[in-house]
XYZ file of C-alpha atoms in Angstrom:
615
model
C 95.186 -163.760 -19.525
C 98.403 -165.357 -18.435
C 99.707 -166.936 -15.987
C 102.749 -165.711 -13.475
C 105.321 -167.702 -15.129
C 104.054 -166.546 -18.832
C 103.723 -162.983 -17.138
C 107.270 -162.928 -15.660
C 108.598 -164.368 -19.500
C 106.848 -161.438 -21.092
C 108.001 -158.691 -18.784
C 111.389 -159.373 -17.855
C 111.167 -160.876 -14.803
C 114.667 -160.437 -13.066
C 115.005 -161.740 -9.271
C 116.877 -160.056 -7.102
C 120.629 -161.901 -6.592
C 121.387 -162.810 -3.336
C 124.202 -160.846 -2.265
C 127.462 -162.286 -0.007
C 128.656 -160.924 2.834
C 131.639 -159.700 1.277
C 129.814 -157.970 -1.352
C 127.095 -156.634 1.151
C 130.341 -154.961 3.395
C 132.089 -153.837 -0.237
C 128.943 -151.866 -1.646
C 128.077 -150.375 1.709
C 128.994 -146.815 1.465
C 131.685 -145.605 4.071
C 130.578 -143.448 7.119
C 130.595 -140.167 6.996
C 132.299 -138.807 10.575
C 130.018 -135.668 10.538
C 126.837 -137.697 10.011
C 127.549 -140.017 12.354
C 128.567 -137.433 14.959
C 125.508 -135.116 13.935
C 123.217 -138.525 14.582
C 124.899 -139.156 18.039
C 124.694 -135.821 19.623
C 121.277 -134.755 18.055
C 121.887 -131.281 19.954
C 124.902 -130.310 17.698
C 121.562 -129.858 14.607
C 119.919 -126.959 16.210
C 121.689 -125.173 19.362
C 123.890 -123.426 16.522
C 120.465 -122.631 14.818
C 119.283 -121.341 18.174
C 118.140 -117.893 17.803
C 118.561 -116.319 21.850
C 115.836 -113.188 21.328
C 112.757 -115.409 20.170
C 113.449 -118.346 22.377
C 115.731 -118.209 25.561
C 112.770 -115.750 27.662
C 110.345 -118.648 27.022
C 112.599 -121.443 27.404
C 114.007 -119.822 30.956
C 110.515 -119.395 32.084
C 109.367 -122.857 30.878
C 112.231 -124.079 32.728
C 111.670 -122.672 36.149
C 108.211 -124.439 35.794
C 108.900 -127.405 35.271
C 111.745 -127.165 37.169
C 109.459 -126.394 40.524
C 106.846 -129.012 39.505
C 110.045 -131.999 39.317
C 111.157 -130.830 43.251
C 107.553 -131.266 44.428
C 107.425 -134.447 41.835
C 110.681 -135.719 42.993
C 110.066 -135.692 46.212
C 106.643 -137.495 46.118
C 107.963 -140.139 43.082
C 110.733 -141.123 45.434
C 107.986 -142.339 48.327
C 106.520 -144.371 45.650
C 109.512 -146.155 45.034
C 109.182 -146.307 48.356
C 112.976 -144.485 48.837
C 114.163 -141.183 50.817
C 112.737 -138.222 48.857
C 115.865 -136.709 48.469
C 116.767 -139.692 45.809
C 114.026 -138.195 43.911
C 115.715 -135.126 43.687
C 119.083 -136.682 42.586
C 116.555 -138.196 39.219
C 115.405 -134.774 38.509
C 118.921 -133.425 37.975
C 121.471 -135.828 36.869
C 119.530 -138.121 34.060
C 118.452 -134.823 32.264
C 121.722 -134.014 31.768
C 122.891 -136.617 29.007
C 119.759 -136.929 27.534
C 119.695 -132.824 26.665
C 122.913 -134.362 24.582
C 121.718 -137.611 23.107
C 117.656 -137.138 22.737
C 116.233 -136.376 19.154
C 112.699 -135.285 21.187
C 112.736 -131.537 21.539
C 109.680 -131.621 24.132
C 109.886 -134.381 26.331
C 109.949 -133.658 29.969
C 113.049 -136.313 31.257
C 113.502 -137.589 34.874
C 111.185 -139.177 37.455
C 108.630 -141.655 36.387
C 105.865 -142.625 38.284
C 105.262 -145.805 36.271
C 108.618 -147.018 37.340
C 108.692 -145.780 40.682
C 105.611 -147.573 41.666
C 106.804 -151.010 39.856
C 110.054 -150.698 42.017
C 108.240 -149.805 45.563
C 106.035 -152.673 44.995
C 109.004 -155.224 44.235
C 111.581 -153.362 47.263
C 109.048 -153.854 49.705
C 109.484 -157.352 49.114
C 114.041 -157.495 49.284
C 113.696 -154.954 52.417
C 110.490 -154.560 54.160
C 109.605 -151.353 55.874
C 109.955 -151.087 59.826
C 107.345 -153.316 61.443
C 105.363 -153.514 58.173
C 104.195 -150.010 58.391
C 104.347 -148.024 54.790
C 107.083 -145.481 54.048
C 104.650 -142.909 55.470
C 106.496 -142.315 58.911
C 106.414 -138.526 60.307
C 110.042 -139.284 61.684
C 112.384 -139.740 58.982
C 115.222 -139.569 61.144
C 114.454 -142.710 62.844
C 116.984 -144.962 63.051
C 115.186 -147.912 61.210
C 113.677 -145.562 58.456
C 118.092 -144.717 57.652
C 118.882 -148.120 57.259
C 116.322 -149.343 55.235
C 116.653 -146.453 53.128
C 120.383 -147.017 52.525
C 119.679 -150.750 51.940
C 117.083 -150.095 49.060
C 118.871 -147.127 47.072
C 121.728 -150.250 46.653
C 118.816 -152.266 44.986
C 117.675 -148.829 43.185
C 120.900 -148.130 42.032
C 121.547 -151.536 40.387
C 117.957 -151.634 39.161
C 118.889 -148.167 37.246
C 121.911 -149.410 35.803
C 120.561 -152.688 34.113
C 117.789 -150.292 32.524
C 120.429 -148.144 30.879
C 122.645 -151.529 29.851
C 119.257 -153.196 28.565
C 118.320 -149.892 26.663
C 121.633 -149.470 25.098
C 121.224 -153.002 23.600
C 117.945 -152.310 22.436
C 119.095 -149.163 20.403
C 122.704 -150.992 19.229
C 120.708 -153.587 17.681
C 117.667 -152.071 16.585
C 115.026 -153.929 19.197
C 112.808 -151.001 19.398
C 109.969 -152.881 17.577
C 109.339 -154.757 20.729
C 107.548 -151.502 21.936
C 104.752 -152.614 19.120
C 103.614 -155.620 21.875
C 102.048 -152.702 23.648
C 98.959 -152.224 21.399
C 97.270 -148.750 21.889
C 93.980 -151.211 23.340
C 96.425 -152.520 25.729
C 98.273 -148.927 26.978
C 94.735 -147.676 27.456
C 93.795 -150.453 29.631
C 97.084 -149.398 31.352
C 96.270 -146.402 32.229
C 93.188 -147.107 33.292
C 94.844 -148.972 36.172
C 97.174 -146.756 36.199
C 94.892 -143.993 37.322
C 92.687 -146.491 39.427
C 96.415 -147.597 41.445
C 97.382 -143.808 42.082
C 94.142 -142.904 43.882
C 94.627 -145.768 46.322
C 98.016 -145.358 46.731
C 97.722 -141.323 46.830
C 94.565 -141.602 49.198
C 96.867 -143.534 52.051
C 98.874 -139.945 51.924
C 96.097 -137.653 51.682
C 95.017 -139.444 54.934
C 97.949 -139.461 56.603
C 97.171 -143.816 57.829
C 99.634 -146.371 57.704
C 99.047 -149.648 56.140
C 100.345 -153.074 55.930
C 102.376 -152.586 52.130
C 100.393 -155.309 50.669
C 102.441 -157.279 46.987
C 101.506 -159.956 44.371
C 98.441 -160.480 42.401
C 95.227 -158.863 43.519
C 97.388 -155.939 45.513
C 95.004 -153.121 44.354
C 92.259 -154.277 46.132
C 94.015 -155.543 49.213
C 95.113 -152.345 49.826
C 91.605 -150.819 49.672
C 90.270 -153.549 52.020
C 93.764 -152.262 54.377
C 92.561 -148.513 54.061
C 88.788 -149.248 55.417
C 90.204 -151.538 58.462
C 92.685 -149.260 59.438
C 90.089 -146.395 59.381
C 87.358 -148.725 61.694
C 90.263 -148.654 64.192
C 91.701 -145.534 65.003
C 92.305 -143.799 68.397
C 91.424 -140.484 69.620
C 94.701 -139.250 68.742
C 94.843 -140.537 65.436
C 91.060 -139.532 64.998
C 92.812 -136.234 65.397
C 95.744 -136.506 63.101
C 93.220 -137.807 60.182
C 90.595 -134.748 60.532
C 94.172 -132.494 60.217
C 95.482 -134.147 57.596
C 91.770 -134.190 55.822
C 91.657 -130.624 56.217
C 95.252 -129.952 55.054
C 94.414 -132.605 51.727
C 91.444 -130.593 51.072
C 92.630 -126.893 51.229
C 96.127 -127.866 49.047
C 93.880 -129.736 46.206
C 91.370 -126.573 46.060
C 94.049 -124.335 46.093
C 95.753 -126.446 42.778
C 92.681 -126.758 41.039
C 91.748 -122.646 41.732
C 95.651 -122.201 40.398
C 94.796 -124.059 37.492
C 91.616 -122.108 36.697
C 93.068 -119.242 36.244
C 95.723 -120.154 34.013
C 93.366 -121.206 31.863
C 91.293 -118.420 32.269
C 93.740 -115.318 32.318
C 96.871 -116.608 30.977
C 97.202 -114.993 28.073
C 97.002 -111.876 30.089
C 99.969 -112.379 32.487
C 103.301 -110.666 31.747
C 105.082 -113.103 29.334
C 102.394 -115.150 29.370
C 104.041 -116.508 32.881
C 101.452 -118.797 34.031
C 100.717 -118.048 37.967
C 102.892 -120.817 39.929
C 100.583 -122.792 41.848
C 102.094 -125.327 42.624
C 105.895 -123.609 44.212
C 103.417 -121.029 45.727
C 101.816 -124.038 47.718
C 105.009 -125.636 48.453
C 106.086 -122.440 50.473
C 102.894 -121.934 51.928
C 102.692 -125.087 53.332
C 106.235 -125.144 54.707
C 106.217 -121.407 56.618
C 102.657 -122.631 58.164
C 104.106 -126.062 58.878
C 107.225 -124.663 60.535
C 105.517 -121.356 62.343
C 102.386 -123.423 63.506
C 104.490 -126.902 64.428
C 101.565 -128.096 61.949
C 104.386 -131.453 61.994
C 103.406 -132.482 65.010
C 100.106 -133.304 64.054
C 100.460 -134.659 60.766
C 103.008 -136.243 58.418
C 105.545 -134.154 56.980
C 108.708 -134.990 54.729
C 111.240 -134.480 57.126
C 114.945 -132.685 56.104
C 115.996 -133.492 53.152
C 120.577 -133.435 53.090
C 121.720 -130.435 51.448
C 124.277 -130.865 48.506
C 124.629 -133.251 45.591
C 125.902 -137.087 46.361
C 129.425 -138.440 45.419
C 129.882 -140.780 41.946
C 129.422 -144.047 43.343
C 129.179 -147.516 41.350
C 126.336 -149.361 42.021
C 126.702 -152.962 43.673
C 126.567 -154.998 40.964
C 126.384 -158.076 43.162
C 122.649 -157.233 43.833
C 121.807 -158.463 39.884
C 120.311 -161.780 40.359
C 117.921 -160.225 42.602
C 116.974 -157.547 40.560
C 117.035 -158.032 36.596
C 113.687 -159.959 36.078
C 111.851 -156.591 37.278
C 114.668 -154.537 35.295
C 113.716 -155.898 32.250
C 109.979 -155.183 32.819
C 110.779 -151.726 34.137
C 112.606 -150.925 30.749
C 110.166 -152.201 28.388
C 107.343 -149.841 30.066
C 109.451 -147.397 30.136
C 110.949 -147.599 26.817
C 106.832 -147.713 25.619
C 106.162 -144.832 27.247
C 108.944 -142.704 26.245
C 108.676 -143.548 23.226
C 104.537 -142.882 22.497
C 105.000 -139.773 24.758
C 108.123 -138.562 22.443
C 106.343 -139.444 18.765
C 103.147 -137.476 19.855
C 105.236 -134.218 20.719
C 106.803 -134.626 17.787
C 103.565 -135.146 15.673
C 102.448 -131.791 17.387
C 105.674 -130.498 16.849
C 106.195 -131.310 13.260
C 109.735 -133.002 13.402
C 111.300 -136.242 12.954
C 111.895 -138.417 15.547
C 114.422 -141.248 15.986
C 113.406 -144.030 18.190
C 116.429 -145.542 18.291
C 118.433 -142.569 18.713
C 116.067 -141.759 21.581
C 116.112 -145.294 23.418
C 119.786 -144.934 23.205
C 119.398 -141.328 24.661
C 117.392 -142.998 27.698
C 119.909 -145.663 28.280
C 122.767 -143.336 28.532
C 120.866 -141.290 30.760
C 120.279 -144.122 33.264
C 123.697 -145.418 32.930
C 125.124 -141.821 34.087
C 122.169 -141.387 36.838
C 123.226 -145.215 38.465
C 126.219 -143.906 39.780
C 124.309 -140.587 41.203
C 122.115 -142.586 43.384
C 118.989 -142.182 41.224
C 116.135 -143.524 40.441
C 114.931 -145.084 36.635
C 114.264 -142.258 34.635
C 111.960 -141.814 31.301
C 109.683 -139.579 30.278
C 107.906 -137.621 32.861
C 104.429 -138.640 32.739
C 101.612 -137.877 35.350
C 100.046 -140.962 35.921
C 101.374 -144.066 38.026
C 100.618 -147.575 37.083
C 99.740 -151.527 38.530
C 102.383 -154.332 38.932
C 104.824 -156.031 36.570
C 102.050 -158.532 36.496
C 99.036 -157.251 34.826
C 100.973 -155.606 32.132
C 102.571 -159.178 30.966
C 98.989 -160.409 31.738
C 98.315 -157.940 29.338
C 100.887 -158.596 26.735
C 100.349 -162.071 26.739
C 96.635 -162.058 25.988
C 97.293 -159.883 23.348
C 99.780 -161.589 21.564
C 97.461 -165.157 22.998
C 94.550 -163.092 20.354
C 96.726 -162.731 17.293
C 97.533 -166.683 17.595
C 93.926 -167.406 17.941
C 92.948 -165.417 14.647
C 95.752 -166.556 12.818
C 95.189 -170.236 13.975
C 91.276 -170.282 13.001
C 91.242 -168.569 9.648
C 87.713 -167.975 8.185
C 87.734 -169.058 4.179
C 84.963 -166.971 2.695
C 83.280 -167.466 -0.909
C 83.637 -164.368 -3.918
C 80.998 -163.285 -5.921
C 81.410 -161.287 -9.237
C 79.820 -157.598 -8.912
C 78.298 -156.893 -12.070
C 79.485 -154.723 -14.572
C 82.448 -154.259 -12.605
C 85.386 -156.974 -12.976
C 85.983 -157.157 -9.058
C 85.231 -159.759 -6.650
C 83.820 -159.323 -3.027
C 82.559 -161.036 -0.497
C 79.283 -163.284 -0.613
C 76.021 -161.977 -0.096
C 77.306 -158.434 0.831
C 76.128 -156.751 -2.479
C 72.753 -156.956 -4.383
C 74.232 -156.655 -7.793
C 75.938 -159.714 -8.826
C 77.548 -160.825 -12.071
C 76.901 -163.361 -14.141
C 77.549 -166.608 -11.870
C 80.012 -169.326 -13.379
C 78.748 -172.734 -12.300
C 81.693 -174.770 -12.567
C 83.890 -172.113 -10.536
C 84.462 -171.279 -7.029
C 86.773 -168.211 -5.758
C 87.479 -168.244 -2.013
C 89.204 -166.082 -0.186
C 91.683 -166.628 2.728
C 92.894 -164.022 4.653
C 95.354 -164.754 6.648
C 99.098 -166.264 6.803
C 99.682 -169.926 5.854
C 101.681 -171.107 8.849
C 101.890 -174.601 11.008
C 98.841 -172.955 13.106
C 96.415 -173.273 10.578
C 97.540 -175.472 7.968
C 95.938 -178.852 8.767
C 93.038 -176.789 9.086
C 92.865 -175.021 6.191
C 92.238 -177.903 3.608
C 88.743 -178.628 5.920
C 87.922 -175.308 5.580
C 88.090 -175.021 2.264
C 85.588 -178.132 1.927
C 83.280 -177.170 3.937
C 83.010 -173.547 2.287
C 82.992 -175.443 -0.896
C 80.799 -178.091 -0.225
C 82.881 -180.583 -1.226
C 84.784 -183.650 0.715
C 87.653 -184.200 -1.647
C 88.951 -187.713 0.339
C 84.666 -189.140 0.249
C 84.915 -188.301 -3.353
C 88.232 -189.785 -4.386
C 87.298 -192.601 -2.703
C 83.801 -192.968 -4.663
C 85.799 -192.325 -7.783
C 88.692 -194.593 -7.453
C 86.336 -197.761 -8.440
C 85.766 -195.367 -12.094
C 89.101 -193.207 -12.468
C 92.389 -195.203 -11.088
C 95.000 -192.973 -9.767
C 98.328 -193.716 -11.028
C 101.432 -192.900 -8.572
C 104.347 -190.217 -9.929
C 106.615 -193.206 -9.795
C 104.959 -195.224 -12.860
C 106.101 -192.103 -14.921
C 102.313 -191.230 -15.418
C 100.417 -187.919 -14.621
C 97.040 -188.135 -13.579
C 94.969 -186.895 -17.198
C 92.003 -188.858 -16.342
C 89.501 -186.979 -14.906
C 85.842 -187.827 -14.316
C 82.877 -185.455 -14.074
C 81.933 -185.898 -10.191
C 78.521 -186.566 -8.708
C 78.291 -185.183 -5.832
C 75.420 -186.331 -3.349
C 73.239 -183.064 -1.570
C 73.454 -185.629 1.310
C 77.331 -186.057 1.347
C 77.557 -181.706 1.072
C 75.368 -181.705 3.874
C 77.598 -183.946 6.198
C 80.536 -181.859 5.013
C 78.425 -178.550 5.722
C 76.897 -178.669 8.788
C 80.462 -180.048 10.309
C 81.125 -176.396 11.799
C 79.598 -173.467 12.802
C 82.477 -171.061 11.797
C 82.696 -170.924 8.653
C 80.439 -169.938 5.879
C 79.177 -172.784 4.487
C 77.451 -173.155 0.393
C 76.001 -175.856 -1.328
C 77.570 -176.322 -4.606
C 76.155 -178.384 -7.558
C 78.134 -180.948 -8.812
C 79.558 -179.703 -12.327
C 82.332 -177.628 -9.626
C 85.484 -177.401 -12.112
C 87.412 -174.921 -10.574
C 88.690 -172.972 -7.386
C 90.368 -170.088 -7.570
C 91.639 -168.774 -4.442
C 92.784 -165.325 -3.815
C 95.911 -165.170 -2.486
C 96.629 -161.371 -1.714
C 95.195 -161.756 1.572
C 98.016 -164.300 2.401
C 101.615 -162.543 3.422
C 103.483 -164.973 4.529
C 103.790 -168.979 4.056
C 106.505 -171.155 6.499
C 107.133 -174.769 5.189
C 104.301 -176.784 6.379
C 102.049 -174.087 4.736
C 103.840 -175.133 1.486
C 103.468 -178.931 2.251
C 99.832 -178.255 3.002
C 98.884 -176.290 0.052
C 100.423 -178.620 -1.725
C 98.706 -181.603 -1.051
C 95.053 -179.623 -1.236
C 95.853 -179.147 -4.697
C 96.711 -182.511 -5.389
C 93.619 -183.816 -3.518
C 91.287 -181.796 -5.280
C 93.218 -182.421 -8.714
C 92.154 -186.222 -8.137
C 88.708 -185.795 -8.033
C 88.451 -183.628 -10.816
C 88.947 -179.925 -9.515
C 92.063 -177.811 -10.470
C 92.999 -174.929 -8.149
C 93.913 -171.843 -9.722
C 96.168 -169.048 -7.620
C 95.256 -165.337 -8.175
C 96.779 -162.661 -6.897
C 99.892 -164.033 -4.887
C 102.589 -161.821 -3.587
C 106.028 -162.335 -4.636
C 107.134 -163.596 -1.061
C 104.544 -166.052 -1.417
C 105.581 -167.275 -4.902
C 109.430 -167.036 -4.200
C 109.131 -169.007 -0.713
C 107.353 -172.010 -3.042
C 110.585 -171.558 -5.558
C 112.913 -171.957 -3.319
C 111.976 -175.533 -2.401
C 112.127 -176.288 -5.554
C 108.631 -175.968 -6.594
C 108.357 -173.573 -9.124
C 105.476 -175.373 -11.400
C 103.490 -173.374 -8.736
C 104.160 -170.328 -11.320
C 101.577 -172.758 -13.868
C 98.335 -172.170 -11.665
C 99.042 -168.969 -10.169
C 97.422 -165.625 -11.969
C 97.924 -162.075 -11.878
C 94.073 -160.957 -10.458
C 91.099 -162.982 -9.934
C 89.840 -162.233 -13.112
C 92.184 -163.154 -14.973
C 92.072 -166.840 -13.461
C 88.518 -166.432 -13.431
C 88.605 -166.070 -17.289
C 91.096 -168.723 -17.884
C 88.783 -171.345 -17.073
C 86.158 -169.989 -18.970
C 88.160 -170.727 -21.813
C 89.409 -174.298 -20.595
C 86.423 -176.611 -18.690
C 89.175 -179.477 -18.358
C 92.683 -178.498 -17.808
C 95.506 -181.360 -18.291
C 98.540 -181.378 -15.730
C 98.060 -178.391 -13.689
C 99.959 -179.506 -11.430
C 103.177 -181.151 -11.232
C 103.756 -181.221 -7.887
C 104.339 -183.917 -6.089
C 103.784 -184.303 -2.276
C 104.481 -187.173 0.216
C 101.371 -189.447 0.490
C 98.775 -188.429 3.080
C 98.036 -191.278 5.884
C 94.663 -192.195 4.182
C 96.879 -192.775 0.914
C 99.273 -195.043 2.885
């Protein structure tokens, strides 16, 4: 049984020297140009190692899929964002391009993001408001007003997809991906929930073909709902019409994608190539030769023309910033989450590596280069849409509002020895229990030391123990005088305390929280396990500090077991290092320490300011 500063004597202890600048820049090895071109441009790893006969048949095909499920995607993202369809076109094609070159994800589907698109037509409704507050469901898309508020937003858009790229580019130079870990996997389930919930209400306003007041801010979702219900008490004859059409039309185009999708699953394997039948291009030209031979878009909403060719390089107005960064910033930190879960689980199926920073840097580049092709944010193509900015930092913030709550009420619980077994757990869990030792208590805290829960902690531990260490200091310092550090005296008096059932119960019954045990009065020691603490800040020190020094006075010595070496180096370097005295390898071995010692001299040596009932 020794101690940690006996145990680092015996071994060898050797602390790591802090290293300089200079030396840190001198032993870093130099680059290597081929690594850190191979680690840019992921692509230069395996299109050499691409072997044409087994793959490019399968990739072609799995590239006209997904290349006809992005135009009808693109077109219907773009009218979330609340822009010209066209501009969702422009994010199918151009952000792909430099992320092919810069992604470490080999499956990830890049380009229009419904999560984003909604986020920005919820927040551009609010810098350019539709034409007479109707939604960007008009069946004339060459109406004047529809033009210019559709050039006016893609200005906004444009800016809004150039800050993403900037903010994502930062986030990869300087290694700020762990801010995705504020999205707990509770909280993107939650998300999607209301994602799903949000894309039905916005999807049914389509699938009826109405027009609604765009309704923003907090409680949107259900706004809208109570919109959709008035707006159906009040229709015309004519647009009693245009609804049954557009019912109809809703109806026959989701059975026909669901039968589609039936027998993929059904007979794939048994189509040439295993070419899955295209439902969903098959509908798309189905629905524009009836539409155009039957002047269907008379009667209900269509699309409109969409410009042939591809748009100019253009750089975005970056004089529209102030308006627009706030939402930017939220925009990239859901996307960024997204990408990034949807990339690591392809590449968990897939069996490969992947880089997060390589592939937030891979997104950023990609929206820098689509900014100045009129496009929209892009990520990783996901098919499910999702609420305001708002209840996702709602979100975050009751999350992160959790952790400071457990961390700030820390539950000290009491250890019992399992028999026949040398380990410790907690109190009254297990039958079985060793041999109990009177004069010692081992307690437990499991969680950080920090200027949350400090003051607290000392309570705590008095009320799990029974024991109020100021009452009995107070009843002792008639018997036992306590001699200050100054006088050049240590405090080797010690008296055997009597501790009243009726002065425990006062203590005990003080809180509800924590586990509370009646200890009899011969109480010698506490050992408290330390490995569940990893991490101590200064007051944390100062606090632990001064509980050892209180319970020193009235005749209990705490023992440390178990400590990590952050948690003993953060005490050494403010100059504390006697802590090394009372601190032990295990439990146990603490535990057995005081079996051989029922009155230890000097544990402690350290010396704390006075407390304000000491002044």
């Amino acid at each position: 049984m020794r101690n940690e500063r006996e145990f680092q004597i015996a071994h060898g202890y050797q602390p790591k020297p802090k290293q300089s600048i200079c030396d840190y820049v001198r032993n870093t090895p130099k680059p290597d140009p081929k690594k850190i071109l191979f680690k840019v441009f992921p692509i230069l790893t395996w299109l050499p190692l691409y072997d044409i006969r087994k793959f490019l048949l399968a990739d072609i095909v799995a590239g006209l899929i997904v290349g006809v499920m992005k135009v009808s995607q693109g077109l219907a993202y773009a009218q979330l964002a609340g822009q010209h369809p066209v501009y969702g076109l422009y994010t199918c094609l151009f952000p792909p391009l430099p992320y092919a070159l810069f992604a470490s994800s080999k499956h990830l589907s890049f380009g229009s993001f419904a999560t984003s698109d909604i986020m920005i037509g919820a927040f551009i409704e609010t810098l350019v408001p539709s034409p007479n507050g109707t939604t960007t469901n008009n069946s004339s898309m060459t109406e004047i007003g529809w033009e210019a508020v559709y050039d006016e937003r893609i200005l906004y858009v444009t800016v809004i997809t150039f800050l993403c790229g900037c903010f994502l580019v930062f986030i990869a130079v300087f290694k700020l991906g762990f801010l995705a870990r504020l999205f707990s996997q509770p909280l993107q389930r939650g998300f999607i929930f209301a994602v799903v919930c949000y894309l039905y209400v916005s999807q049914s306003i389509t699938l009826l073909g109405i027009s609604i007041v765009k309704n923003t801010g907090p409680l949107s979702f259900f706004k809208d709902i109570y919109a959709i219900f008035e707006k159906l008490t009040k229709l015309d004859g004519n647009e009693q019409i245009t609804l049954l059409y557009t019912i109809i039309v809703s109806v026959v185009s989701i059975i026909f994608l669901f039968s589609a999708k039936m027998v993929n699953n059904k007979f794939k394997h048994k189509f040439p190539l295993n070419i899955p039948f295209p439902g969903e291009l098959l509908l798309l030209i189905i629905a524009t030769v009836v539409s155009e031979f039957t002047e269907l878009y008379n009667i209900v909403s269509v699309i409109g023309n969409v410009p042939q060719g591809l748009p100019y390089p253009k750089v975005p107005d970056l004089s529209r910033t102030p308006n627009v960064i706030g939402d930017s910033v939220a925009i990239t930190v859901v996307g960024m989450t997204v990408a990034l879960s949807l990339g690591t689980n392809f590449a968990d199926k897939g069996k490969y590596p992947l880089d997060s920073t390589q592939e937030i840097q891979a997104v950023g580049f990609s929206n820098l280069f689509g900014s100045f092709f009129s496009c929209l944010p892009a990520f990783g193509a996901m098919s499910r849409s999702c609420v305001q900015t708002l209840g996702l930092a709602i979100g975050v913030c009751a999350a992160l509002l959790s952790n400071i709550v457990k961390i700030s009420f820390p539950k000290p619980h009491e250890l019992h020895l399992i028999s026949n077994t040398g380990i410790y757990k907690r109190a009254g869990l297990y039958d079985k229990k060793g041999q109990p030792t009177n004069h010692v208590i081992v307690l437990s805290l499991d969680a950080p030391i920090s200027f949350l829960n400090a003051a607290k902690l000392s309570r705590d531990m008095q009320k799990v123990c029974g024991i109020d260490a100021v009452k009995e200091r107070q009843k002792n310092s008639e018997q036992v005088p306590v001699h200050s550090k100054s006088d050049g005296e240590n405090e080797n008096s010690r008296s055997e305390s009597s501790i009243p059932s009726s002065s425990n119960a006062d203590v005990t019954n003080d809180s509800s929280d924590v586990t509370s045990v009646l200890k009899p009065h011969q109480t010698e020691f506490i050992v408290l396990d330390c490995s569940g603490i990893n991490f101590v800040d200064s007051v944390g020190v100062r606090e632990l500090k001064k509980i050892i020094i209180d319970f020193e006075r009235i005749g209990i010595n705490i023992l440390l077991a178990a400590c990590s070496e952050s948690f003993l180096q953060t005490f050494v370097a403010t100059g504390y290092d006697e802590i090394l005295a009372i601190s032990y390898v295990s439990i146990d071995d603490a535990v057995q320490f005081t079996k051989s010692h029922t009155q230890v001299q000097n544990v402690s040596a350290i010396e704390i300011e006075p407390s304000d009932n000491e002044i």
